[in-house]
CSV table of C-alpha atoms in Angstrom, one decimal:
chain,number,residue,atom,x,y,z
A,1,UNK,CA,41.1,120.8,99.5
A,2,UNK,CA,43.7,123.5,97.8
A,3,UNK,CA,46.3,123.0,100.5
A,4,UNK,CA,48.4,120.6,102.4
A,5,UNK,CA,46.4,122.4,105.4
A,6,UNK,CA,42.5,120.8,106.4
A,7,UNK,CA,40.7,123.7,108.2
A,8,UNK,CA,37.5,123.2,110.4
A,9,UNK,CA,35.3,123.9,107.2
A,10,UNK,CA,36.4,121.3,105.3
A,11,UNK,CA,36.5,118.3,108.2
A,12,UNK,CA,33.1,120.0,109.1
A,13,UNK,CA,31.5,119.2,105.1
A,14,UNK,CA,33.2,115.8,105.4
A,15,UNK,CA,31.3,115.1,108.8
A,16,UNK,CA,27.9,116.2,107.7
A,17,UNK,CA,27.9,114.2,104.3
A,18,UNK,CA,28.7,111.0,106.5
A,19,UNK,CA,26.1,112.3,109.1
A,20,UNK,CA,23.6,112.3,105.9
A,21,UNK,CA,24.7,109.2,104.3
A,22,UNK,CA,24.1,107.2,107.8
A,23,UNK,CA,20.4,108.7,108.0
A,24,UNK,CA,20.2,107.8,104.6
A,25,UNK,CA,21.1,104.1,105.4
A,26,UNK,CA,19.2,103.7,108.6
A,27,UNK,CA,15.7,104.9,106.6
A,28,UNK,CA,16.6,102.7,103.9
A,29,UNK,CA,14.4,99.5,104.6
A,30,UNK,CA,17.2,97.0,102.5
A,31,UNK,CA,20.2,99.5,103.3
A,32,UNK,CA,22.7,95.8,102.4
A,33,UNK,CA,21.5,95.8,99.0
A,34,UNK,CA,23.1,99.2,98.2
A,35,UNK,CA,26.3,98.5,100.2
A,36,UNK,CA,27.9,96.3,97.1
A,37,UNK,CA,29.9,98.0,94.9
A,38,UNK,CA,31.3,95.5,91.7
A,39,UNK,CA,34.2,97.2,90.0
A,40,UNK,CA,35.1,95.8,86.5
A,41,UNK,CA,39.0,95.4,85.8
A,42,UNK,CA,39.0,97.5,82.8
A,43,UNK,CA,37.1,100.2,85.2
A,44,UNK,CA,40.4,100.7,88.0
A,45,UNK,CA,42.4,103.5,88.0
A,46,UNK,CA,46.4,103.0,87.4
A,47,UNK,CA,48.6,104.1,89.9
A,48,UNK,CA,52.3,104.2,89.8
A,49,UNK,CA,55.2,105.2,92.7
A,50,UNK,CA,57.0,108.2,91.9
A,51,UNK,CA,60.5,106.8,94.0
A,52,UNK,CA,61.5,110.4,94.3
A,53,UNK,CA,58.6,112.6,95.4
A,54,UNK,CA,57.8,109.3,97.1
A,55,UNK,CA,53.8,109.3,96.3
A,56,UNK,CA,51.5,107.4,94.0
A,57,UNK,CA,49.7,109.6,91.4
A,58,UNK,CA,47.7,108.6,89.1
A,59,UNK,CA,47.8,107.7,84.8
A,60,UNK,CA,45.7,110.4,83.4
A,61,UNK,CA,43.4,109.0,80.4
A,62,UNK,CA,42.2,105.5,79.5
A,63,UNK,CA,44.4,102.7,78.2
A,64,UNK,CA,44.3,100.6,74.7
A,65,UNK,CA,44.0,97.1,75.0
A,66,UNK,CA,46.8,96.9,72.4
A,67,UNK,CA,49.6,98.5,74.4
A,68,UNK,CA,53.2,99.8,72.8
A,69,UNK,CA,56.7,98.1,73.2
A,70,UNK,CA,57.6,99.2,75.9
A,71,UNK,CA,54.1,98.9,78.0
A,72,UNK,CA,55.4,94.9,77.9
A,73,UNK,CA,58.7,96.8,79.9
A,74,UNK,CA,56.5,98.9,82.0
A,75,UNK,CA,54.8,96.0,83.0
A,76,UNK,CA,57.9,94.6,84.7
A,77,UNK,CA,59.2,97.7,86.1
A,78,UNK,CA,55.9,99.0,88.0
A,79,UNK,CA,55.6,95.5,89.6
A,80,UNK,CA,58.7,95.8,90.7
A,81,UNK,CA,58.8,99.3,92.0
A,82,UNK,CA,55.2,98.5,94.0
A,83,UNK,CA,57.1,95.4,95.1
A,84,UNK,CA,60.1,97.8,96.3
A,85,UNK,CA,58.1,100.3,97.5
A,86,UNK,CA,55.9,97.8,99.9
A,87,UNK,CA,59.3,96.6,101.1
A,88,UNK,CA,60.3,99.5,102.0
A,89,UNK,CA,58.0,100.4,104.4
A,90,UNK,CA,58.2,97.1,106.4
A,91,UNK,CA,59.8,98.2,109.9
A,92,UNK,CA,62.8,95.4,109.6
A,93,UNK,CA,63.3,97.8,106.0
A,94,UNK,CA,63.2,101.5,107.4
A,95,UNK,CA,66.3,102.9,107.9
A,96,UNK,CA,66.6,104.3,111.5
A,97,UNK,CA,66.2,107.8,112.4
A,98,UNK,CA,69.4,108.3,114.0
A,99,UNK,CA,72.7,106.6,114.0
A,100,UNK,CA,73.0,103.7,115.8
A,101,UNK,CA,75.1,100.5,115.9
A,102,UNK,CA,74.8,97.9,113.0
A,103,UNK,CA,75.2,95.0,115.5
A,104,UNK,CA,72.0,95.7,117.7
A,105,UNK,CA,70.1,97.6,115.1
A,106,UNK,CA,67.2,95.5,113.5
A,107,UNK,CA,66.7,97.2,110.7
A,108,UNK,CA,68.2,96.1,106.9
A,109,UNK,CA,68.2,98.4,104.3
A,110,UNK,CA,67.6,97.3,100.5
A,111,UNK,CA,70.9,97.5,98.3
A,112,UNK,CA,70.8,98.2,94.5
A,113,UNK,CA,72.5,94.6,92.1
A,114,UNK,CA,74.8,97.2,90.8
A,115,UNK,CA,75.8,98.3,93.8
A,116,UNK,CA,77.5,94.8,95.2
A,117,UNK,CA,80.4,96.0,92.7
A,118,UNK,CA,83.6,96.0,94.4
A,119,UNK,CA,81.8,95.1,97.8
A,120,UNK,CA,82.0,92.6,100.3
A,121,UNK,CA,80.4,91.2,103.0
A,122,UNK,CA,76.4,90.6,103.2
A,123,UNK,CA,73.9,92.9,101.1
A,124,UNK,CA,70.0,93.1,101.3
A,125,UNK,CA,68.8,92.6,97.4
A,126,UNK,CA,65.4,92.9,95.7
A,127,UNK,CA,64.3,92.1,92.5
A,128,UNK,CA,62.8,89.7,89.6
A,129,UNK,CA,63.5,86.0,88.7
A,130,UNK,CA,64.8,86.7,84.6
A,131,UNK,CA,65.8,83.7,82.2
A,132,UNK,CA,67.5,86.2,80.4
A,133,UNK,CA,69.5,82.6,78.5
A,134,UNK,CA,68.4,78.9,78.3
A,135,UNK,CA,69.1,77.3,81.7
A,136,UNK,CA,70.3,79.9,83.1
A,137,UNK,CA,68.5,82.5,85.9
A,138,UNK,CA,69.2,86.3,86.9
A,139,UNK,CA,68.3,88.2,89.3
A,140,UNK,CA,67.3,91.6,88.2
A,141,UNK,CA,66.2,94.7,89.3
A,142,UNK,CA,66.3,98.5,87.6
A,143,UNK,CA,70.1,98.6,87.6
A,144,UNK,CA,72.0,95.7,86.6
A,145,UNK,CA,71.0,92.0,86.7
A,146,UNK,CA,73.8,88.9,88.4
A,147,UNK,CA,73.2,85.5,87.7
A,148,UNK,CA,72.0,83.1,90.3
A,149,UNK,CA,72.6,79.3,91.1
A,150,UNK,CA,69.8,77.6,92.3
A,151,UNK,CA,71.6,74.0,92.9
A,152,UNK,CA,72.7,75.4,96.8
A,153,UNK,CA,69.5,77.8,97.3
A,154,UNK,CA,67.7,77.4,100.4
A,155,UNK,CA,63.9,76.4,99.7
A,156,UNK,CA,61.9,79.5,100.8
A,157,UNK,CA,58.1,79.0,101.6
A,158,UNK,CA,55.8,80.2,98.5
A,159,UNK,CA,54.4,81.4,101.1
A,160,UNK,CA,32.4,102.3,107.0
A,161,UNK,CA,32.8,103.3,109.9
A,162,UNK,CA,29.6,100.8,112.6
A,163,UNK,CA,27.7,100.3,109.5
A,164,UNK,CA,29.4,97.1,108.7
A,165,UNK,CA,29.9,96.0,112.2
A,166,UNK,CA,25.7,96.4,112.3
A,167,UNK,CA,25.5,94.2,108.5
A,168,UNK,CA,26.2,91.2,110.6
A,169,UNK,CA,23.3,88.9,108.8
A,170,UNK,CA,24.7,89.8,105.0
A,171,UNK,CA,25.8,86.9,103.5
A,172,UNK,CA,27.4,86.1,100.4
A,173,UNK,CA,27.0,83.2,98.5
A,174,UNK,CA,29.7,81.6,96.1
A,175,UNK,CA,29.7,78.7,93.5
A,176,UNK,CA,32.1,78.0,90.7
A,177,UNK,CA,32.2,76.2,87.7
A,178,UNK,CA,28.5,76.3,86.6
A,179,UNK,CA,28.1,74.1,84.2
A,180,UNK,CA,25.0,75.2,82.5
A,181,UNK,CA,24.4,72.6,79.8
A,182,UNK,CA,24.7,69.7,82.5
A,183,UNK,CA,20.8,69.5,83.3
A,184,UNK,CA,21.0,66.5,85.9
A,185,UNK,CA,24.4,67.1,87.7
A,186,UNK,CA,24.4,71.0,87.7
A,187,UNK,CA,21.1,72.4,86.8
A,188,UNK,CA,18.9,70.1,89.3
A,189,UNK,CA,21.3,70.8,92.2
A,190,UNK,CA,21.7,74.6,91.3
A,191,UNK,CA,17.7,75.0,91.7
A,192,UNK,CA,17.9,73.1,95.0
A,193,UNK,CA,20.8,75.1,96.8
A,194,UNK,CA,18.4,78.6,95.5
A,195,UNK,CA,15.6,76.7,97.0
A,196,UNK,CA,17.2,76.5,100.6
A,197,UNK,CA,17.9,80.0,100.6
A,198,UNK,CA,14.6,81.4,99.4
A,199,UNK,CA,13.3,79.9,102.9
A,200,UNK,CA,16.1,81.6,104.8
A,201,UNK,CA,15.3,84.1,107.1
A,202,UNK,CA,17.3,86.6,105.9
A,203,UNK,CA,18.3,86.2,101.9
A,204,UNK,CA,22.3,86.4,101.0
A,205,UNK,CA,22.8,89.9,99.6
A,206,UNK,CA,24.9,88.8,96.7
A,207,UNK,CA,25.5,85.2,95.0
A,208,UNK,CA,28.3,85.4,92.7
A,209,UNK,CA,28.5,82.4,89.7
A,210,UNK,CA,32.0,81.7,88.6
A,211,UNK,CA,32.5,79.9,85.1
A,212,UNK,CA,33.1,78.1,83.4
A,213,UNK,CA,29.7,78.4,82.2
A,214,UNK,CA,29.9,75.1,79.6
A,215,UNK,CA,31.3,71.5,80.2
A,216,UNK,CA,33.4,72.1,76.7
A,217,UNK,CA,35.7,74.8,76.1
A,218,UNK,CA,34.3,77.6,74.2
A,219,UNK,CA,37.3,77.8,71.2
A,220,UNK,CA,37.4,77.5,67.7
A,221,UNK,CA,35.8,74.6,67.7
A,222,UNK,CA,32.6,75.2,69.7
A,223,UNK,CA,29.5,75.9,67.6
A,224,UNK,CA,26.7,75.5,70.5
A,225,UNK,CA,26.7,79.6,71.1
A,226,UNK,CA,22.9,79.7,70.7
A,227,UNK,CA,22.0,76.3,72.9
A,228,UNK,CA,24.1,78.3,75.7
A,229,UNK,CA,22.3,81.7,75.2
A,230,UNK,CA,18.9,79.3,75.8
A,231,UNK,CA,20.6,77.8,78.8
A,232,UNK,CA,21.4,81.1,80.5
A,233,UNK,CA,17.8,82.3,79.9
A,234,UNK,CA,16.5,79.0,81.5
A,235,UNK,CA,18.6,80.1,84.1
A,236,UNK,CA,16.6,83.4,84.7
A,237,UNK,CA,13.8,81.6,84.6
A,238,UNK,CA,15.1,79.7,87.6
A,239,UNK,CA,16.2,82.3,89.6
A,240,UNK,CA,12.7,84.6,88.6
A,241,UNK,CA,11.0,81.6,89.9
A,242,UNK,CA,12.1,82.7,93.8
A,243,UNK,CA,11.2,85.8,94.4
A,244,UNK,CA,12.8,86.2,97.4
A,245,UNK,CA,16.5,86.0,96.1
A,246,UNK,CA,14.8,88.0,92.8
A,247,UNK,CA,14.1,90.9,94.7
A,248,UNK,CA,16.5,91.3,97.4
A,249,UNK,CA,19.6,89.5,96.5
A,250,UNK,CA,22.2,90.6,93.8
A,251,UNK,CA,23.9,88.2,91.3
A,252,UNK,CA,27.2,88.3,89.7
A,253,UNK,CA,28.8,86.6,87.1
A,254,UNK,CA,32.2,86.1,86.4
A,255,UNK,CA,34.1,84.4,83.2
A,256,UNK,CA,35.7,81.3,83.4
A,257,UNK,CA,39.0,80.5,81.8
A,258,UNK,CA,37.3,78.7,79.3
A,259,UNK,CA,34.4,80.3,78.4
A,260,UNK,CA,33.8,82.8,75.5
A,261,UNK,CA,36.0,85.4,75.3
A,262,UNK,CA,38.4,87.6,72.2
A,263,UNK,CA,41.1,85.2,74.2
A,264,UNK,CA,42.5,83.7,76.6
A,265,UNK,CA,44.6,86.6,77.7
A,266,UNK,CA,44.2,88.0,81.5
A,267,UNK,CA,42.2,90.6,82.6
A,268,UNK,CA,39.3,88.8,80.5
A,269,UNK,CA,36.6,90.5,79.7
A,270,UNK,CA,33.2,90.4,81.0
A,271,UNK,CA,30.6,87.6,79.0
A,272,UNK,CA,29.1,89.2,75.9
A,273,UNK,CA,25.4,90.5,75.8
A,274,UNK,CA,24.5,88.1,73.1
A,275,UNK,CA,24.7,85.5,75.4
A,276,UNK,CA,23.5,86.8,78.8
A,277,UNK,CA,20.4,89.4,77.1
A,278,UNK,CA,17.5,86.9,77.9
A,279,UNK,CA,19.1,86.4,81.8
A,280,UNK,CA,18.7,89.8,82.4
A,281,UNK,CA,15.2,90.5,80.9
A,282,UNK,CA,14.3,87.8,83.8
A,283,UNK,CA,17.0,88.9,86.5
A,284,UNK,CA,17.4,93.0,86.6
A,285,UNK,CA,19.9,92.7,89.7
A,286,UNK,CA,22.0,90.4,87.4
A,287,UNK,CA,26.0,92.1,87.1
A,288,UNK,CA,28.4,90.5,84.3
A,289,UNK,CA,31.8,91.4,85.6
A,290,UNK,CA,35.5,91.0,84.5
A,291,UNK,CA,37.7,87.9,85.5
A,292,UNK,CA,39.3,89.1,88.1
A,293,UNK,CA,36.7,91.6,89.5
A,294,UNK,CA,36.6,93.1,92.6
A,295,UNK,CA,33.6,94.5,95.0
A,296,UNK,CA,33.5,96.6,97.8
A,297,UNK,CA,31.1,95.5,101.3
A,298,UNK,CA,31.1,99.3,103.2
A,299,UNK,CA,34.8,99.4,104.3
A,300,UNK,CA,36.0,95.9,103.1
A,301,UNK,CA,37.4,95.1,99.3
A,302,UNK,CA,36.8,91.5,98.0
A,303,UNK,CA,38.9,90.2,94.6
A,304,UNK,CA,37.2,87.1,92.7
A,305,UNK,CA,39.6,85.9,90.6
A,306,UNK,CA,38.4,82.4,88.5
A,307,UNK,CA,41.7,80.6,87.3
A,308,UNK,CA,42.6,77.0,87.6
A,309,UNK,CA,46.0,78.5,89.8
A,310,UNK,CA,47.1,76.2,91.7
A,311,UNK,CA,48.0,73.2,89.0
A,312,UNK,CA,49.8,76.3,87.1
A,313,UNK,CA,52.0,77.8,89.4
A,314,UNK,CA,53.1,74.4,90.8
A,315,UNK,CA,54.2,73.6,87.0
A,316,UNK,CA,56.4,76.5,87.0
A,317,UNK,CA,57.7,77.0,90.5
A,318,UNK,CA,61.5,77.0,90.5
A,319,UNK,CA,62.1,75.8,94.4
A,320,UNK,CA,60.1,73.3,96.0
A,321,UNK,CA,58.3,74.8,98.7
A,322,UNK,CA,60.0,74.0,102.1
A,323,UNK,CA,57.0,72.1,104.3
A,324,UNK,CA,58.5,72.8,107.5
A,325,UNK,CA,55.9,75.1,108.5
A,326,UNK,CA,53.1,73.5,105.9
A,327,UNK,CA,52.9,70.7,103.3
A,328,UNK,CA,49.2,72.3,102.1
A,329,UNK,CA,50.0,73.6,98.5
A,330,UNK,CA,46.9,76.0,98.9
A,331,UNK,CA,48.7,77.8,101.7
A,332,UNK,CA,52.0,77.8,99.7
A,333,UNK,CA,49.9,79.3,96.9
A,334,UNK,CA,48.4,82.1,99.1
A,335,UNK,CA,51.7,83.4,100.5
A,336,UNK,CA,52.9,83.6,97.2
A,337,UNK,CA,50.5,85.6,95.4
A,338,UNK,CA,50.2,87.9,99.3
A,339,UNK,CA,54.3,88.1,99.1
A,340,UNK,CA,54.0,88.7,95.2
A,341,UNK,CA,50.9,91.4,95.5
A,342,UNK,CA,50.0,90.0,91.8
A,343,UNK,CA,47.1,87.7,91.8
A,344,UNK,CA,49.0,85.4,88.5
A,345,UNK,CA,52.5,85.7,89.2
A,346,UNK,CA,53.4,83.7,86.1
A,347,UNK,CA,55.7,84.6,83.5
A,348,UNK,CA,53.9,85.7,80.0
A,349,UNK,CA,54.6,82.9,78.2
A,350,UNK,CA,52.4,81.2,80.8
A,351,UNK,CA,50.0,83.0,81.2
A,352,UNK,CA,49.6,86.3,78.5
A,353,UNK,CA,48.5,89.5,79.8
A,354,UNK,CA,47.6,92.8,78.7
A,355,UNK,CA,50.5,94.7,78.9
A,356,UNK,CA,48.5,98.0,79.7
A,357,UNK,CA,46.2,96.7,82.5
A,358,UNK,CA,48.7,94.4,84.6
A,359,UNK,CA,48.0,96.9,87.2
A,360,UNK,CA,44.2,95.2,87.1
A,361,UNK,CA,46.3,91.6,89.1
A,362,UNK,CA,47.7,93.9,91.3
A,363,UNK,CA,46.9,93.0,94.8
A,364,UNK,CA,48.5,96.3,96.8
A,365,UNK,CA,47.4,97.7,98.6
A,366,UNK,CA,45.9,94.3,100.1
A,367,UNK,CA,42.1,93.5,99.9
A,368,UNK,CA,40.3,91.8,102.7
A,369,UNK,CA,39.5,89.0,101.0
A,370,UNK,CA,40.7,87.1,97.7
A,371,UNK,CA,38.3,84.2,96.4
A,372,UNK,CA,40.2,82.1,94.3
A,373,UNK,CA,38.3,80.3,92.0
A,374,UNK,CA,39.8,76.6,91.2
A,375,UNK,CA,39.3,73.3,90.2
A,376,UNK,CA,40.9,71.8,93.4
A,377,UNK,CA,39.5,71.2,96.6
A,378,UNK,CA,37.5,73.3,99.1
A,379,UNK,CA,40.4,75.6,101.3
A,380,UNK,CA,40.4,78.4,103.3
A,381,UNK,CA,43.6,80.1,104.7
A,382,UNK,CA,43.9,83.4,106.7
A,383,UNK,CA,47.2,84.9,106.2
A,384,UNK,CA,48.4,88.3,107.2
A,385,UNK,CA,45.2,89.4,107.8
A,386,UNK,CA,43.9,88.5,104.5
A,387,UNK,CA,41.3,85.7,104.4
A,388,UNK,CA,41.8,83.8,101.0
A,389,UNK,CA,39.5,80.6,100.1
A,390,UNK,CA,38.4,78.6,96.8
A,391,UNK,CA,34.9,77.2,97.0
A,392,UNK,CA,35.7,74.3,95.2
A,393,UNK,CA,34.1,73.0,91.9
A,394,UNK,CA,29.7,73.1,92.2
A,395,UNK,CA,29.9,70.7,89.0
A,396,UNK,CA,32.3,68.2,90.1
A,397,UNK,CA,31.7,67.5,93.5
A,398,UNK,CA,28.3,69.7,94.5
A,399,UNK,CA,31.0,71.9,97.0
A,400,UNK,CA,30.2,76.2,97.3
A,401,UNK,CA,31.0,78.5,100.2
A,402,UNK,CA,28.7,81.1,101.9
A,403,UNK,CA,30.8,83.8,103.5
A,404,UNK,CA,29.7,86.5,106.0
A,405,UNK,CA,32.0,89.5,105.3
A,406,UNK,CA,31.3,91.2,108.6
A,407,UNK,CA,33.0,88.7,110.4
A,408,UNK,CA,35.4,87.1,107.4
A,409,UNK,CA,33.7,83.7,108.2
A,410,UNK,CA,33.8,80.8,105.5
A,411,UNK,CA,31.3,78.4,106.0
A,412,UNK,CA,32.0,74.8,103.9
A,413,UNK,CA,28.7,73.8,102.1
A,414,UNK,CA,28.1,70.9,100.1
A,415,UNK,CA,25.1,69.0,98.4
């Protein structure tokens, strides 16, 4: 479209390519297996705000991995302009469109730090938690920055179209922390869980296999590189061995945080070919993604995001979370990251990250459905609309989740 103006011609295309696609999908005998879409995290597009033309366009080229000064600075400011710019658009943020009185109005409206110069009374504020000095914390945003005392603060919580209404019976199946070199705790159990659903009626359309991928920590110190490789080709074996699930179901991997990687920085790259070559020669549906990843189901967006979270970001949380409305730290945890719209809303020295691809954590506009990957127990929590679980750890205690994304329905499973 050339102009701000959409004639009957071009709404008229747009209708017959959907008209098409949806013959397409009705003739297709396995229409679900083309419906999943896995995007890599080095693969999404950047956006940024523009705060005065008030419009997100896009960064125009691809990124190094080893960004400049001031990407580290850029990292801070976009987050905080998407934050800002999320904000706005809540209705108790929008400025009314008339005049009326302050007393009855509902609204609030967003104050710069430097503009509480000279002022009194109360002011709306937005901005980022800085330990710009040892012991001491600022709130900052693009202006100026005022210090904050914690000691009185109140403790906040942490808190297509019928086509997918018709994919009711797609399922999704999701285990973590596969410990491939465990042959009688993981491997036996692994074979019997693909065993049950080969005899399904209907097959799960995708299985996604979080790491970590080894019992041990792939780091300087691990020299087992080509007993794995055998392990993940054994592996392929297994899954070739139900032809069923070979055929008609799709399967994803996804890096731990300890497996093999160039570090341990976030987003982390997908595992390399010398390791996952021989699973593939057995399993041509198999996908080796990014940590996080995300795939699209028709309309929906899912993010898989394998990190032990939740023991981090209680570590470094500044205010105990208030339990007045919940003592679960898993709920606390999701209304952090949904508040934050950053899936590791650590500070760097925590957790690194590539300064150039922060964008890749960014969780705005907000998926359907985050899967956070964790070494803690089996939880599911629906909050604003957004249905966030962890499937718990297959190689500690046998737990994995099958979700329908048609209806956003986590179903528990155990061995």
């Amino acid at each position: 479209v050339k102009s701000s103006i959409i004639d009957k011609e071009a709404v008229h295309q747009v209708v017959s390519l959907l008209l098409d696609a949806e013959a397409a999908e009705e003739e297709s005998p396995s229409s679900s297996h083309f419906s999943i879409r896995v995007v890599d995290a080095f693969l999404i597009p950047k956006f940024r705000y523009d705060p005065i033309k008030k419009h997100f366009f896009q960064h125009a080229g691809s990124l190094p991995i080893h960004g400049e000064a001031s990407a580290k600075a850029a990292l801070y400011r976009d987050r905080l302009l998407l934050l800002f710019q999320r904000v706005s658009r809540d209705q108790h943020f929008i400025k009314p469109a008339f005049d009326t009185d302050v007393d009855t109005s509902p609204s609030c409206q967003l104050s710069t730090i430097q503009s509480l110069v000279g002022q009194r009374g109360r002011r709306w504020v937005m901005g980022v938690i800085s330990q710009l000095e040892d012991g001491h914390f600022y709130l900052e945003d693009l202006t100026a920055a005022v210090e904050i005392d914690f000691s009185k603060a109140i403790s906040f919580d942490l808190i297509a179209y019928h086509l997918e209404k018709r994919a009711v019976n797609d399922m999704f199946v999701i285990l973590s922390d596969i410990w491939l070199d465990n042959e009688q705790k993981v491997m036996e159990k692994l074979e019997t869980v693909l065993n049950g659903f080969e005899n399904v009626e209907i097959v799960p359309s995708l299985f996604v296999f979080m790491g970590d991928f080894c019992s041990h920590p792939c780091n300087l110190s691990f020299h087992s590189f080509s007993s794995l490789r055998s392990q993940f080709g054994k592996l392929g074996r297994m899954i070739e061995a139900h032809p069923r699930l070979k055929e008609q179901s799709k399967f994803l991997f996804i890096p731990g945080p300890s497996d093999i990687g160039p570090s341990t920085v976030l987003p982390r790259c997908a595992l390399p070919k010398y390791l996952t070559e021989e699973l593939q020669k057995h399993v041509p549906n198999a996908i080796f993604s990014s940590n996080p990843c995300r795939v699209k189901f028709y309309t929906q967006e899912m993010v898989f995001f394998r990190q032990d979270l939740l023991y981090r970001m209680r570590r470094s949380c500044l205010i105990p979370p208030s339990t007045e409305e919940t003592d679960d730290p898993f709920e606390h945890l999701v209304a952090t990251i949904t508040h934050q719209s950053h899936l590791c809303p650590l500070p760097l020295f925590v957790q690194p990250i590539i300064w150039n691809y922060d964008h890749c954590l960014h969780l705005y506009p907000t998926p359907h459905t985050i899967v956070l990957g964790d070494r803690s127990e089996q939880k599911a929590f629906k909050y604003t609309g957004i249905t966030c679980f962890n499937p718990g750890s297959f190689s500690d205690d046998s737990t994995f989740v099958a979700y329908r994304p048609c209806t956003q329905e986590v179903e528990f499973s155990a061995l």
